[in-house]
Amino acid sequence: MGEQTQPHHHLPESSTTTQPPVIDTPALPPTQNPTSSKLPFRPKKTRKLSAVTFSENPNDKSLESTTTTSTTSAAAAATSNKKSKVVVQKVIRVLPKITARALSCKGEVELALRHLSSVDSNLDRLIKLHKPPVFDSFQPPFLALSKSILYQQLAYKAGTSIYTRFVSLCGGESLVLPEAVLSFTPNQLRQIGISARKSSYLHDLANKYRNGILSDSSIVNMDDKSLFTMLTMVKGIGPWSVHMFMIFSLHRPDVLPVGDVGIRKGVQLLYGLDELPRPSQMENLCEKWRPYRSVASWYMWRFAEAQGAAATAGAIVPVDASASATPLQQLQQEQQPSFPQQQPSFPQQQIIDPATNIANYG
């Protein structure tokens, strides 16, 4: 049997090269006819460059539809983003931020009153009934905090007596310093009327000063949230004491003592609420007062005091007026005087804070 040679396909006539024999190797498929209905084989690199899968059917319109849909979605997204940006810019222009300074700064209380009158018509009527508050007293933070501890749970006269003896033991208000307080034993403090518990509170405050956790300068420069956190770490100083210290010693403009019963009562009367608002509701009810909630709180104390004094004195309101008038309108009709420096007359025992002259209802 003679040798068989592989057939040659489409070889040029000028070629004289012969294909060597191939044993046990399948023959290569013949080149497809260009007129075939199938698309020619596409190299892999073409697939890598393509973002979509090509169909082998030339009549398939899915590629065109997909491309059109993607283009439309991208255009819609771009339009949507553009509209959103425009809305955000409008909101920023409508709601400018008001920056408040310490209430002891010149003209700041007047700015606060104008702001409060513009955002709350009920509070505006109350502001017109009372003289504006004054925030001009200042004591070093350590002295003010020590004084707050000494007056806790004491009547004003008893607290003043103990505080006077304490200042005398230190050698004067200017010498009420952490080092001086730490030099006194609990027994020495007990001899001037300070209980063992309050002695531990004073020593804890002085120790935090000595260890560098607190200082007069850091307290003055802290933001409200950090200051509240740091001061409530001191034994014997709770949220109410911190709020009073922030308002009347540091003159912070935007403090809302949500747990103070006097302020809650004032808010109830101001808005004609059926029940005393809970501390958790106070933030929402008084949100419009920002950034001067300290000043608004002062007016809530005055309002609650005036109503308490009227109730204790048995003030009689005409029947036709009480049927429709709110407590604020009744107060306007009766022309109640302001009580900026007078002890409240609620029908219950109160403890007056010496630095603020505000009743401690908490």
Tab-separated table of C-alpha atoms in Angstrom:
chain	number	residue	atom	x	y	z
A	1	MET	CA	0.000	0.000	0.000
A	2	GLY	CA	1.468	3.328	-0.966
A	3	GLU	CA	1.714	6.396	1.239
A	4	GLN	CA	-1.310	8.624	1.499
A	5	THR	CA	-0.975	12.379	1.752
A	6	GLN	CA	-3.320	14.873	3.345
A	7	PRO	CA	-5.387	16.895	0.903
A	8	HIS	CA	-4.477	20.539	0.555
A	9	HIS	CA	-7.138	23.199	0.813
A	10	HIS	CA	-6.934	26.517	-0.987
A	11	LEU	CA	-3.198	26.425	-1.513
A	12	PRO	CA	-1.777	28.928	-3.931
A	13	GLU	CA	-0.597	27.517	-7.267
A	14	SER	CA	2.873	28.937	-6.763
A	15	SER	CA	3.357	26.995	-3.527
A	16	THR	CA	5.395	23.836	-3.796
A	17	THR	CA	5.401	22.931	-0.093
A	18	THR	CA	3.758	19.605	0.806
A	19	GLN	CA	2.061	18.894	4.137
A	20	PRO	CA	3.938	16.246	6.143
A	21	PRO	CA	1.915	13.181	7.077
A	22	VAL	CA	-0.003	13.351	10.356
A	23	ILE	CA	-0.759	10.172	12.246
A	24	ASP	CA	-3.666	9.819	14.733
A	25	THR	CA	-4.378	13.529	14.631
A	26	PRO	CA	-7.868	14.754	13.781
A	27	ALA	CA	-8.138	16.840	10.717
A	28	LEU	CA	-8.609	20.577	11.108
A	29	PRO	CA	-12.099	21.816	10.321
A	30	PRO	CA	-12.468	23.418	6.944
A	31	THR	CA	-12.600	27.191	6.784
A	32	GLN	CA	-16.163	28.412	6.988
A	33	ASN	CA	-17.761	29.868	3.943
A	34	PRO	CA	-18.024	33.660	4.236
A	35	THR	CA	-21.597	33.412	3.106
A	36	SER	CA	-22.529	31.309	6.179
A	37	SER	CA	-25.363	32.640	8.364
A	38	LYS	CA	-23.189	32.430	11.507
A	39	LEU	CA	-20.842	35.216	12.526
A	40	PRO	CA	-17.119	34.403	12.324
A	41	PHE	CA	-15.281	33.462	15.508
A	42	ARG	CA	-14.384	36.531	17.573
A	43	PRO	CA	-11.045	36.615	19.394
A	44	LYS	CA	-10.994	36.690	23.198
A	45	LYS	CA	-9.358	40.081	23.304
A	46	THR	CA	-12.403	41.524	21.565
A	47	ARG	CA	-14.588	40.069	24.299
A	48	LYS	CA	-12.442	41.628	27.024
A	49	LEU	CA	-12.822	45.043	25.483
A	50	SER	CA	-16.577	44.717	25.258
A	51	ALA	CA	-18.789	45.675	28.215
A	52	VAL	CA	-21.706	43.526	26.999
A	53	THR	CA	-22.174	40.030	25.577
A	54	PHE	CA	-22.654	39.864	21.827
A	55	SER	CA	-25.223	37.559	20.413
A	56	GLU	CA	-24.319	35.171	17.667
A	57	ASN	CA	-27.559	35.995	15.938
A	58	PRO	CA	-27.133	39.052	13.703
A	59	ASN	CA	-30.861	39.705	13.897
A	60	ASP	CA	-30.788	39.913	17.726
A	61	LYS	CA	-31.700	43.481	18.870
A	62	SER	CA	-30.915	42.894	22.571
A	63	LEU	CA	-27.541	44.655	22.345
A	64	GLU	CA	-29.078	47.760	20.905
A	65	SER	CA	-31.854	47.724	23.514
A	66	THR	CA	-29.427	47.255	26.376
A	67	THR	CA	-27.222	50.078	25.191
A	68	THR	CA	-30.195	52.381	24.755
A	69	THR	CA	-31.555	51.527	28.220
A	70	SER	CA	-28.194	52.126	29.887
A	71	THR	CA	-27.816	55.468	28.167
A	72	THR	CA	-31.326	56.502	29.200
A	73	SER	CA	-30.756	55.430	32.831
A	74	ALA	CA	-27.482	57.342	33.016
A	75	ALA	CA	-29.126	60.463	31.640
A	76	ALA	CA	-32.006	60.136	34.127
A	77	ALA	CA	-29.604	59.653	37.029
A	78	ALA	CA	-27.596	62.691	35.998
A	79	THR	CA	-30.793	64.761	35.775
A	80	SER	CA	-31.941	63.493	39.189
A	81	ASN	CA	-28.604	64.325	40.823
A	82	LYS	CA	-28.678	67.778	39.316
A	83	LYS	CA	-32.166	68.436	40.712
A	84	SER	CA	-31.151	67.159	44.163
A	85	LYS	CA	-28.180	69.516	44.311
A	86	VAL	CA	-30.400	72.470	43.518
A	87	VAL	CA	-32.805	71.575	46.355
A	88	VAL	CA	-29.969	71.279	48.910
A	89	GLN	CA	-28.591	74.673	47.945
A	90	LYS	CA	-32.015	76.266	48.441
A	91	VAL	CA	-32.372	74.759	51.923
A	92	ILE	CA	-28.977	76.106	52.975
A	93	ARG	CA	-29.966	79.594	51.922
A	94	VAL	CA	-33.304	79.479	53.736
A	95	LEU	CA	-31.928	78.223	57.091
A	96	PRO	CA	-28.919	80.309	58.099
A	97	LYS	CA	-27.196	79.267	61.319
A	98	ILE	CA	-27.314	81.666	64.247
A	99	THR	CA	-24.201	81.733	66.412
A	100	ALA	CA	-24.831	82.852	69.978
A	101	ARG	CA	-22.235	84.312	72.320
A	102	ALA	CA	-22.101	84.277	76.112
A	103	LEU	CA	-25.094	86.076	77.603
A	104	SER	CA	-22.778	88.412	79.487
A	105	CYS	CA	-21.531	89.856	76.178
A	106	LYS	CA	-22.802	93.332	75.422
A	107	GLY	CA	-26.072	93.295	73.489
A	108	GLU	CA	-26.433	89.501	73.465
A	109	VAL	CA	-29.540	89.411	75.681
A	110	GLU	CA	-31.231	91.939	73.379
A	111	LEU	CA	-30.447	89.728	70.382
A	112	ALA	CA	-31.850	86.744	72.257
A	113	LEU	CA	-35.101	88.556	73.041
A	114	ARG	CA	-35.571	89.626	69.424
A	115	HIS	CA	-34.985	86.085	68.226
A	116	LEU	CA	-37.342	84.514	70.760
A	117	SER	CA	-40.069	87.064	70.030
A	118	SER	CA	-39.829	86.357	66.307
A	119	VAL	CA	-40.065	82.564	66.560
A	120	ASP	CA	-42.666	82.211	69.347
A	121	SER	CA	-45.646	84.552	69.630
A	122	ASN	CA	-46.649	83.114	73.020
A	123	LEU	CA	-43.212	83.781	74.421
A	124	ASP	CA	-43.241	87.246	72.864
A	125	ARG	CA	-46.231	88.247	75.012
A	126	LEU	CA	-44.489	86.903	78.115
A	127	ILE	CA	-41.273	88.788	77.326
A	128	LYS	CA	-43.200	92.054	77.256
A	129	LEU	CA	-44.454	91.459	80.818
A	130	HIS	CA	-41.051	91.162	82.482
A	131	LYS	CA	-37.819	93.062	82.571
A	132	PRO	CA	-35.009	91.329	80.667
A	133	PRO	CA	-32.689	89.054	82.643
A	134	VAL	CA	-29.199	90.167	83.602
A	135	PHE	CA	-26.205	87.833	83.403
A	136	ASP	CA	-23.307	89.788	84.828
A	137	SER	CA	-22.191	87.877	87.921
A	138	PHE	CA	-19.056	85.758	87.711
A	139	GLN	CA	-17.235	83.477	90.108
A	140	PRO	CA	-14.300	81.145	89.435
A	141	PRO	CA	-15.665	77.719	88.419
A	142	PHE	CA	-14.180	75.899	91.417
A	143	LEU	CA	-15.723	78.379	93.867
A	144	ALA	CA	-19.115	78.262	92.108
A	145	LEU	CA	-19.189	74.450	92.059
A	146	SER	CA	-18.163	74.245	95.735
A	147	LYS	CA	-20.891	76.714	96.614
A	148	SER	CA	-23.429	74.645	94.680
A	149	ILE	CA	-22.471	71.531	96.661
A	150	LEU	CA	-22.727	73.316	100.030
A	151	TYR	CA	-26.214	74.690	99.349
A	152	GLN	CA	-27.691	71.358	98.242
A	153	GLN	CA	-30.863	70.351	100.107
A	154	LEU	CA	-30.647	73.329	102.455
A	155	ALA	CA	-32.847	76.352	102.987
A	156	TYR	CA	-31.293	79.594	101.854
A	157	LYS	CA	-30.556	80.887	105.370
A	158	ALA	CA	-28.949	77.636	106.548
A	159	GLY	CA	-26.895	77.320	103.362
A	160	THR	CA	-25.664	80.901	103.618
A	161	SER	CA	-24.538	80.327	107.204
A	162	ILE	CA	-22.520	77.206	106.313
A	163	TYR	CA	-21.029	78.809	103.195
A	164	THR	CA	-19.903	81.855	105.193
A	165	ARG	CA	-18.103	79.638	107.720
A	166	PHE	CA	-16.527	77.614	104.904
A	167	VAL	CA	-15.161	80.750	103.201
A	168	SER	CA	-13.824	81.979	106.534
A	169	LEU	CA	-12.066	78.638	107.113
A	170	CYS	CA	-10.350	78.966	103.712
A	171	GLY	CA	-9.349	82.561	104.378
A	172	GLY	CA	-11.657	84.280	101.881
A	173	GLU	CA	-13.394	83.509	98.581
A	174	SER	CA	-10.207	84.105	96.622
A	175	LEU	CA	-8.531	81.343	98.645
A	176	VAL	CA	-11.217	78.711	98.078
A	177	LEU	CA	-8.873	76.523	96.031
A	178	PRO	CA	-8.501	72.759	95.518
A	179	GLU	CA	-5.346	72.639	97.646
A	180	ALA	CA	-7.071	74.373	100.537
A	181	VAL	CA	-10.092	72.072	100.428
A	182	LEU	CA	-7.897	68.962	100.382
A	183	SER	CA	-6.023	70.213	103.440
A	184	PHE	CA	-9.188	70.016	105.563
A	185	THR	CA	-10.183	66.714	107.137
A	186	PRO	CA	-13.820	65.581	107.208
A	187	ASN	CA	-13.805	66.260	110.945
A	188	GLN	CA	-12.711	69.881	110.424
A	189	LEU	CA	-15.452	70.375	107.838
A	190	ARG	CA	-18.003	68.735	110.115
A	191	GLN	CA	-17.227	71.308	112.814
A	192	ILE	CA	-18.524	74.108	110.584
A	193	GLY	CA	-21.705	72.213	109.687
A	194	ILE	CA	-20.678	70.330	106.516
A	195	SER	CA	-21.905	66.741	106.508
A	196	ALA	CA	-19.583	63.799	105.854
A	197	ARG	CA	-21.241	63.195	102.502
A	198	LYS	CA	-20.772	66.767	101.317
A	199	SER	CA	-17.177	66.644	102.558
A	200	SER	CA	-16.590	63.674	100.249
A	201	TYR	CA	-18.168	65.626	97.372
A	202	LEU	CA	-15.861	68.604	97.966
A	203	HIS	CA	-12.793	66.355	98.185
A	204	ASP	CA	-13.767	64.528	94.977
A	205	LEU	CA	-14.094	67.850	93.124
A	206	ALA	CA	-10.742	69.053	94.498
A	207	ASN	CA	-9.030	65.761	93.576
A	208	LYS	CA	-10.199	66.035	89.974
A	209	TYR	CA	-8.638	69.494	89.862
A	210	ARG	CA	-5.391	68.248	91.394
A	211	ASN	CA	-5.197	65.308	88.946
A	212	GLY	CA	-5.725	67.586	85.942
A	213	ILE	CA	-9.090	66.104	84.963
A	214	LEU	CA	-10.714	69.502	85.533
A	215	SER	CA	-9.457	73.064	85.721
A	216	ASP	CA	-11.027	76.500	85.631
A	217	SER	CA	-9.652	77.173	82.149
A	218	SER	CA	-10.766	73.826	80.682
A	219	ILE	CA	-14.265	74.259	82.117
A	220	VAL	CA	-14.591	77.712	80.556
A	221	ASN	CA	-13.413	76.487	77.146
A	222	MET	CA	-15.326	73.186	76.941
A	223	ASP	CA	-18.363	72.854	74.689
A	224	ASP	CA	-21.711	72.254	76.390
A	225	LYS	CA	-21.870	68.505	75.772
A	226	SER	CA	-18.333	67.791	76.987
A	227	LEU	CA	-18.796	70.044	80.004
A	228	PHE	CA	-21.995	68.264	81.010
A	229	THR	CA	-20.263	64.879	80.738
A	230	MET	CA	-17.213	65.908	82.741
A	231	LEU	CA	-19.034	67.688	85.560
A	232	THR	CA	-21.566	64.921	86.138
A	233	MET	CA	-18.588	62.653	86.840
A	234	VAL	CA	-18.018	64.601	90.063
A	235	LYS	CA	-19.739	63.098	93.102
A	236	GLY	CA	-22.684	65.172	94.260
A	237	ILE	CA	-23.047	67.168	91.020
A	238	GLY	CA	-26.043	66.090	88.969
A	239	PRO	CA	-27.678	67.306	85.743
A	240	TRP	CA	-29.700	70.078	87.441
A	241	SER	CA	-26.630	71.512	89.179
A	242	VAL	CA	-24.653	71.432	85.933
A	243	HIS	CA	-27.421	73.217	84.025
A	244	MET	CA	-27.670	75.950	86.653
A	245	PHE	CA	-23.888	76.351	86.655
A	246	MET	CA	-23.798	76.624	82.870
A	247	ILE	CA	-26.543	79.259	82.745
A	248	PHE	CA	-25.774	81.489	85.725
A	249	SER	CA	-22.024	81.056	86.212
A	250	LEU	CA	-20.740	80.530	82.654
A	251	HIS	CA	-23.649	82.400	80.976
A	252	ARG	CA	-24.040	79.745	78.271
A	253	PRO	CA	-26.866	80.832	75.912
A	254	ASP	CA	-28.393	77.531	74.803
A	255	VAL	CA	-29.041	75.409	77.910
A	256	LEU	CA	-32.424	73.756	78.524
A	257	PRO	CA	-32.843	72.106	81.970
A	258	VAL	CA	-35.340	69.502	80.777
A	259	GLY	CA	-35.709	67.968	84.244
A	260	ASP	CA	-36.531	71.195	86.081
A	261	VAL	CA	-40.139	71.136	87.243
A	262	GLY	CA	-40.425	74.927	87.193
A	263	ILE	CA	-39.488	75.120	83.500
A	264	ARG	CA	-41.736	72.200	82.621
A	265	LYS	CA	-44.616	73.910	84.425
A	266	GLY	CA	-43.936	77.131	82.551
A	267	VAL	CA	-43.999	75.301	79.203
A	268	GLN	CA	-47.272	73.629	80.155
A	269	LEU	CA	-48.871	76.985	80.992
A	270	LEU	CA	-47.387	78.752	77.974
A	271	TYR	CA	-48.824	76.301	75.446
A	272	GLY	CA	-51.957	75.289	77.353
A	273	LEU	CA	-50.980	71.625	77.687
A	274	ASP	CA	-53.211	69.244	79.637
A	275	GLU	CA	-50.296	67.565	81.398
A	276	LEU	CA	-46.844	68.484	82.565
A	277	PRO	CA	-44.507	67.718	79.619
A	278	ARG	CA	-42.051	64.910	80.215
A	279	PRO	CA	-38.314	65.654	80.015
A	280	SER	CA	-38.178	63.628	76.785
A	281	GLN	CA	-40.812	65.952	75.237
A	282	MET	CA	-39.129	69.184	76.274
A	283	GLU	CA	-36.492	69.053	73.518
A	284	ASN	CA	-39.121	68.985	70.763
A	285	LEU	CA	-41.396	71.562	72.384
A	286	CYS	CA	-38.557	74.048	72.889
A	287	GLU	CA	-36.591	73.397	69.679
A	288	LYS	CA	-37.682	76.728	68.182
A	289	TRP	CA	-35.938	78.600	71.002
A	290	ARG	CA	-32.448	77.612	69.857
A	291	PRO	CA	-29.833	79.021	70.252
A	292	TYR	CA	-31.186	81.018	73.222
A	293	ARG	CA	-32.936	78.384	75.311
A	294	SER	CA	-31.234	79.666	78.482
A	295	VAL	CA	-33.054	82.991	78.185
A	296	ALA	CA	-36.355	81.290	77.389
A	297	SER	CA	-35.880	79.052	80.438
A	298	TRP	CA	-35.485	82.163	82.618
A	299	TYR	CA	-38.890	83.374	81.414
A	300	MET	CA	-40.438	79.969	82.132
A	301	TRP	CA	-39.298	80.313	85.757
A	302	ARG	CA	-40.792	83.783	85.968
A	303	PHE	CA	-44.061	82.593	84.431
A	304	ALA	CA	-44.351	79.600	86.765
A	305	GLU	CA	-43.520	81.774	89.788
A	306	ALA	CA	-46.181	84.335	88.868
A	307	GLN	CA	-48.836	81.671	88.436
A	308	GLY	CA	-47.811	80.001	91.686
A	309	ALA	CA	-48.001	83.305	93.546
A	310	ALA	CA	-51.440	84.002	92.091
A	311	ALA	CA	-52.668	80.536	93.078
A	312	THR	CA	-51.338	80.877	96.639
A	313	ALA	CA	-52.870	84.323	97.066
A	314	GLY	CA	-56.224	82.993	95.838
A	315	ALA	CA	-56.354	85.323	92.863
A	316	ILE	CA	-59.828	85.412	91.339
A	317	VAL	CA	-60.159	85.553	87.574
A	318	PRO	CA	-63.489	86.640	86.051
A	319	VAL	CA	-65.571	83.698	84.866
A	320	ASP	CA	-65.908	84.970	81.321
A	321	ALA	CA	-62.127	85.450	81.055
A	322	SER	CA	-61.132	82.096	82.533
A	323	ALA	CA	-63.418	80.244	80.164
A	324	SER	CA	-61.393	81.186	77.101
A	325	ALA	CA	-58.182	82.844	78.270
A	326	THR	CA	-54.928	80.965	78.595
A	327	PRO	CA	-52.801	81.372	81.765
A	328	LEU	CA	-50.587	83.809	79.878
A	329	GLN	CA	-53.590	85.920	78.858
A	330	GLN	CA	-54.895	85.828	82.425
A	331	LEU	CA	-51.490	87.032	83.614
A	332	GLN	CA	-51.650	89.913	81.154
A	333	GLN	CA	-55.158	90.852	82.306
A	334	GLU	CA	-54.168	90.813	85.974
A	335	GLN	CA	-50.965	92.825	85.283
A	336	GLN	CA	-48.917	90.639	87.573
A	337	PRO	CA	-45.562	92.230	88.509
A	338	SER	CA	-42.314	90.520	87.618
A	339	PHE	CA	-40.456	88.422	90.188
A	340	PRO	CA	-36.798	88.692	89.174
A	341	GLN	CA	-35.485	88.614	92.763
A	342	GLN	CA	-38.368	87.214	94.789
A	343	GLN	CA	-38.748	83.761	96.263
A	344	PRO	CA	-41.373	81.684	94.399
A	345	SER	CA	-44.605	80.995	96.244
A	346	PHE	CA	-45.525	77.523	95.066
A	347	PRO	CA	-47.615	75.685	97.682
A	348	GLN	CA	-44.746	73.345	98.485
A	349	GLN	CA	-41.378	73.638	100.181
A	350	GLN	CA	-38.578	74.743	97.885
A	351	ILE	CA	-34.844	75.158	98.098
A	352	ILE	CA	-33.527	78.357	96.529
A	353	ASP	CA	-30.273	78.244	94.658
A	354	PRO	CA	-28.167	81.093	96.096
A	355	ALA	CA	-26.314	81.993	92.926
A	356	THR	CA	-29.372	81.992	90.670
A	357	ASN	CA	-32.245	82.749	93.062
A	358	ILE	CA	-34.080	79.961	91.247
A	359	ALA	CA	-36.118	77.412	93.158
A	360	ASN	CA	-34.697	73.890	92.971
A	361	TYR	CA	-37.757	71.828	92.108
A	362	GLY	CA	-35.629	68.894	91.019
